[in-house]
XYZ file of C-alpha atoms in Angstrom:
332
model
C 9.720 -17.269 8.258
C 7.068 -18.290 5.712
C 3.775 -19.492 7.117
C 0.877 -21.311 5.557
C -2.046 -19.383 4.158
C -5.772 -20.005 3.930
C -7.159 -21.166 0.586
C -10.220 -19.342 -0.710
C -12.415 -19.773 -3.783
C -12.024 -17.583 -6.858
C -14.786 -14.961 -7.129
C -13.606 -12.242 -9.492
C -10.752 -12.295 -12.028
C -8.329 -9.400 -12.320
C -6.919 -8.154 -15.618
C -3.434 -9.384 -14.800
C -1.573 -7.632 -17.624
C -2.934 -4.271 -16.478
C -2.081 -5.149 -12.884
C 1.468 -6.046 -13.906
C 1.865 -2.624 -15.499
C 0.674 -0.931 -12.314
C 3.024 -3.062 -10.215
C 5.935 -2.046 -12.424
C 4.893 1.598 -12.040
C 5.156 1.217 -8.279
C 8.521 -0.570 -8.450
C 10.044 2.014 -10.798
C 8.662 4.947 -8.816
C 10.211 3.569 -5.643
C 13.566 2.957 -7.334
C 13.592 6.542 -8.592
C 12.717 7.896 -5.149
C 15.649 5.944 -3.721
C 17.928 7.456 -6.376
C 16.686 10.966 -5.565
C 17.428 10.466 -1.896
C 20.878 9.014 -2.566
C 21.633 12.033 -4.768
C 20.660 14.419 -1.982
C 17.636 15.795 -3.837
C 14.983 14.424 -1.491
C 14.813 15.504 2.134
C 13.089 14.064 5.173
C 12.349 10.386 5.473
C 10.845 7.739 3.223
C 9.613 4.175 3.508
C 9.833 2.098 0.336
C 7.394 -0.715 -0.486
C 9.544 -2.590 -3.020
C 8.506 -6.233 -2.742
C 4.956 -5.460 -1.616
C 3.439 -4.397 -4.952
C 0.903 -7.239 -5.074
C -0.829 -6.175 -1.867
C -1.141 -2.595 -3.086
C -2.460 -3.417 -6.551
C -4.457 -6.499 -5.597
C -6.085 -4.643 -2.748
C -7.174 -1.645 -4.793
C -8.271 -3.679 -7.830
C -11.777 -4.313 -6.482
C -12.503 -0.745 -5.454
C -14.554 1.878 -7.233
C -13.132 5.369 -7.615
C -15.661 6.547 -5.042
C -14.457 3.980 -2.498
C -11.834 5.088 -0.018
C -8.415 3.876 1.044
C -6.472 4.745 4.184
C -2.736 4.229 4.017
C 0.428 4.038 6.129
C 3.859 5.674 6.209
C 4.815 3.075 3.528
C 2.223 4.554 1.219
C 3.560 5.182 -2.280
C 2.310 1.884 -3.711
C -1.145 2.322 -2.226
C -1.438 5.796 -3.734
C -0.384 4.640 -7.196
C -2.653 1.587 -7.030
C -5.669 3.776 -6.204
C -4.881 6.146 -9.057
C -3.057 9.129 -7.588
C -1.293 11.113 -10.324
C 2.381 10.119 -10.647
C 3.623 13.589 -11.554
C 1.973 15.130 -8.507
C 3.575 12.438 -6.349
C 7.035 13.233 -7.704
C 6.312 16.902 -7.048
C 5.273 16.177 -3.474
C 8.456 14.209 -2.890
C 10.497 17.242 -3.970
C 8.408 19.751 -2.013
C 6.909 21.454 -5.055
C 3.761 23.581 -5.152
C 2.319 21.177 -7.752
C 2.504 18.224 -5.367
C -0.492 16.279 -4.132
C -0.391 18.302 -0.917
C 1.231 21.380 -2.461
C 4.654 20.285 -1.291
C 3.820 20.421 2.407
C 3.177 16.749 3.124
C 6.157 14.894 1.769
C 6.572 11.147 1.502
C 4.436 10.132 4.483
C 1.462 12.468 4.033
C 0.107 12.017 0.525
C -3.659 12.358 0.163
C -5.860 12.632 -2.919
C -9.524 13.051 -2.051
C -10.540 13.242 -5.706
C -9.927 9.523 -6.158
C -10.795 8.351 -2.653
C -7.302 8.442 -1.132
C -7.903 9.687 2.410
C -4.195 9.825 3.013
C -1.550 8.471 5.313
C 0.491 9.663 8.231
C 3.518 8.796 10.307
C 1.595 7.566 13.339
C 1.602 3.773 13.470
C -1.951 2.443 13.602
C -3.603 5.826 13.074
C -5.364 4.599 9.946
C -7.576 2.108 11.803
C -9.917 4.629 13.474
C -9.820 6.930 10.433
C -11.047 4.047 8.281
C -13.740 3.203 10.812
C -14.897 6.816 10.836
C -15.052 7.011 7.056
C -16.939 3.724 6.933
C -19.402 4.994 9.532
C -20.079 8.103 7.446
C -20.720 5.949 4.367
C -23.072 3.751 6.363
C -24.997 6.663 7.854
C -25.332 8.395 4.487
C -26.108 5.131 2.679
C -23.567 5.918 -0.063
C -22.627 2.308 -0.921
C -18.956 3.175 -0.356
C -16.451 0.859 1.316
C -13.106 1.625 2.939
C -9.898 -0.371 2.461
C -7.477 0.236 5.311
C -3.878 -0.747 4.586
C -1.739 -1.333 7.694
C 1.546 -2.948 8.668
C 2.014 -5.923 10.968
C 3.469 -3.763 13.735
C 0.297 -1.681 13.863
C -1.838 -4.555 15.146
C -0.282 -4.119 18.587
C -1.516 -0.534 18.863
C -4.586 0.267 20.936
C -6.184 1.971 17.944
C -6.343 -1.404 16.186
C -8.437 -2.997 18.917
C -10.719 0.006 19.424
C -11.388 0.386 15.706
C -12.069 -3.314 15.107
C -14.401 -3.444 18.074
C -16.519 -0.563 16.758
C -16.367 -1.839 13.176
C -17.708 -5.193 14.361
C -20.462 -3.781 16.569
C -21.788 -1.477 13.860
C -21.010 -3.811 10.912
C -19.092 -1.058 9.178
C -18.186 -1.392 5.467
C -14.435 -1.573 6.042
C -11.692 -4.040 5.115
C -8.527 -4.102 7.179
C -5.650 -5.350 5.003
C -2.559 -6.086 7.101
C 0.642 -6.178 5.053
C 2.692 -8.580 7.148
C 6.186 -8.048 5.763
C 7.638 -10.129 8.630
C 9.235 -7.229 10.521
C 8.363 -4.027 12.327
C 11.169 -1.498 12.462
C 13.676 -4.171 13.509
C 11.733 -6.892 15.338
C 10.394 -10.021 13.665
C 6.683 -10.731 13.914
C 7.427 -13.842 15.985
C 8.913 -11.569 18.667
C 5.882 -9.291 18.723
C 2.906 -11.665 18.918
C 2.174 -15.098 20.392
C -0.241 -16.333 17.736
C 0.302 -18.142 14.444
C -1.583 -15.639 12.301
C -2.427 -11.977 12.838
C -5.797 -12.700 11.235
C -6.728 -14.700 14.350
C -7.251 -11.432 16.200
C -10.407 -10.864 14.236
C -12.128 -13.639 16.166
C -11.903 -11.592 19.363
C -14.281 -9.092 17.805
C -16.485 -11.409 15.789
C -14.736 -10.447 12.557
C -13.763 -12.941 9.873
C -9.978 -13.262 9.673
C -8.121 -14.613 6.651
C -4.401 -15.182 6.030
C -3.263 -15.180 2.393
C -0.154 -15.145 0.218
C 0.401 -11.410 -0.154
C 2.847 -11.862 -3.038
C 0.260 -13.640 -5.191
C -1.626 -10.901 -7.028
C -4.566 -13.123 -7.933
C -5.046 -14.344 -4.385
C -4.914 -10.832 -2.937
C -7.343 -9.557 -5.544
C -9.957 -12.283 -5.093
C -9.752 -12.164 -1.295
C -10.267 -8.413 -1.165
C -13.017 -8.690 -3.799
C -14.935 -11.047 -1.512
C -14.437 -8.732 1.450
C -15.536 -5.690 -0.559
C -18.713 -7.456 -1.681
C -19.411 -8.472 1.905
C -18.863 -4.939 3.197
C -20.940 -3.341 0.450
C -23.959 -5.544 1.130
C -23.988 -4.630 4.820
C -22.395 -7.783 6.246
C -19.595 -5.965 8.036
C -15.790 -5.881 8.127
C -13.078 -8.394 7.271
C -9.528 -8.683 8.605
C -7.039 -9.885 5.975
C -3.408 -10.723 6.725
C -1.290 -10.703 3.556
C 2.122 -12.340 3.965
C 4.728 -10.349 2.048
C 8.257 -8.972 2.398
C 9.884 -5.575 2.007
C 13.131 -5.783 0.059
C 14.513 -2.565 1.511
C 14.906 -1.394 5.080
C 12.173 -0.046 7.294
C 13.237 3.496 6.393
C 16.184 5.291 4.831
C 18.318 4.868 7.949
C 17.768 1.116 8.351
C 21.012 -0.856 7.920
C 19.173 -4.220 7.925
C 21.305 -5.744 10.654
C 18.443 -7.892 11.949
C 17.879 -9.917 8.754
C 20.211 -12.468 7.222
C 21.425 -12.062 3.662
C 20.178 -15.575 2.911
C 16.647 -14.708 4.017
C 16.558 -11.525 1.950
C 17.966 -13.303 -1.086
C 15.420 -16.124 -0.791
C 12.449 -13.733 -0.760
C 13.832 -11.594 -3.566
C 14.836 -14.452 -5.855
C 12.021 -16.914 -5.161
C 9.052 -14.853 -4.023
C 9.192 -11.495 -5.766
C 5.555 -10.617 -6.633
C 6.394 -9.077 -9.995
C 8.567 -11.980 -11.121
C 5.914 -14.471 -10.000
C 3.206 -12.695 -11.982
C 5.400 -12.362 -15.052
C 6.155 -16.085 -15.072
C 2.472 -16.905 -14.689
C 1.413 -14.625 -17.552
C 4.119 -15.932 -19.864
C 3.225 -19.554 -19.087
C -0.457 -18.804 -19.755
C 0.364 -17.155 -23.066
C -1.103 -13.831 -21.975
C 2.077 -11.864 -22.632
C 5.593 -12.407 -23.960
C 8.829 -11.621 -22.178
C 9.871 -9.026 -24.747
C 6.523 -7.235 -24.302
C 7.145 -6.987 -20.562
C 10.598 -5.490 -21.099
C 9.171 -3.011 -23.609
C 6.484 -2.027 -21.105
C 9.118 -1.522 -18.426
C 11.218 0.660 -20.749
C 8.206 2.815 -21.638
C 7.362 3.384 -17.971
C 10.961 4.282 -17.106
C 11.101 6.809 -19.968
C 7.723 8.303 -19.063
C 8.628 8.641 -15.391
C 12.044 10.128 -16.188
C 10.353 12.788 -18.326
C 7.833 13.540 -15.570
C 10.555 13.913 -12.975
C 12.613 16.170 -15.218
C 9.646 18.488 -15.710
C 8.758 18.487 -12.011
C 12.184 19.814 -11.065
C 11.306 23.113 -12.764
C 8.092 23.580 -10.737
C 7.833 26.330 -8.134
C 8.020 25.703 -4.399
C 5.507 26.801 -1.736
C 5.845 30.352 -0.455
C 5.941 31.550 3.133
C 2.308 32.617 2.762
C 1.383 29.025 1.885
C 2.185 28.022 5.452
C -1.216 29.367 6.459
C -3.300 27.534 3.885
C -5.050 24.253 4.798
C -4.473 24.883 8.486
C -7.993 25.862 9.513
C -11.337 24.760 8.095
C -13.102 27.426 6.095
C -16.088 29.074 7.751
C -19.056 28.085 5.614
C -21.783 29.412 7.914
């Protein structure tokens, strides 16, 4: 079901051609991860974000490298959008020592503190209080940092959502909660899970501005988050943004998609794909030509294929590595 979105004024333009390249990087990475799993080379679970590239890239586009993001189990796009190294992500997927978390985190637990990626985890809604805590530390230390917390629509029914938003509102924390409403939790539609028209309405309960936007429109996501970032950075508190989008694949690798009609999936993929929409817009505006887009796509596919081929020769963690990163080092 497609619902109306709030219209907001333009505040900051995004370099759309660069954003398109990043969105294609996410799409191709996800396709390659799917191929690895199908070939039996990737173990564990995975949650693909194909179809949600605009929320990832548009959300991160207004952040500084020193700003933080908190992610979800569907995290690959968020990591790439924030700037996490692609090779290290491939390595983490394959459990290599050279991975972002030295091969011990896997698909759901990528973190990269060097570029402000505080990581993700498999607990639904766990990112809300983590984001609030990071925002509180930035506020107390007066660092000018903001936190962008990505979350799924199903997470807004967790207690952590309400507790975190309450504290964020009371203390006017520099945090933006970006809800990627892809219409379904694991197998239940959003209409079955809440009795309100927009998830953004929940912000009112805590005195937080709530906005619902078209999450497949890169420009709209970018300008909305840019406004929220500016608001958070100047001490005016948090914002709750609901971005309407759609995941093309299942909830996870085991999802057979029995709860969605083929017509619905086809409609979103053919008429509302965020990459296709942006490409059409750029071509119409004369900012890029179709052949340039295809060349860009080919270059990314070749580059990623080479990275993956080299990663497969990397070493794996040893038994001794099980004990690293378990306990905090004693610095006293």
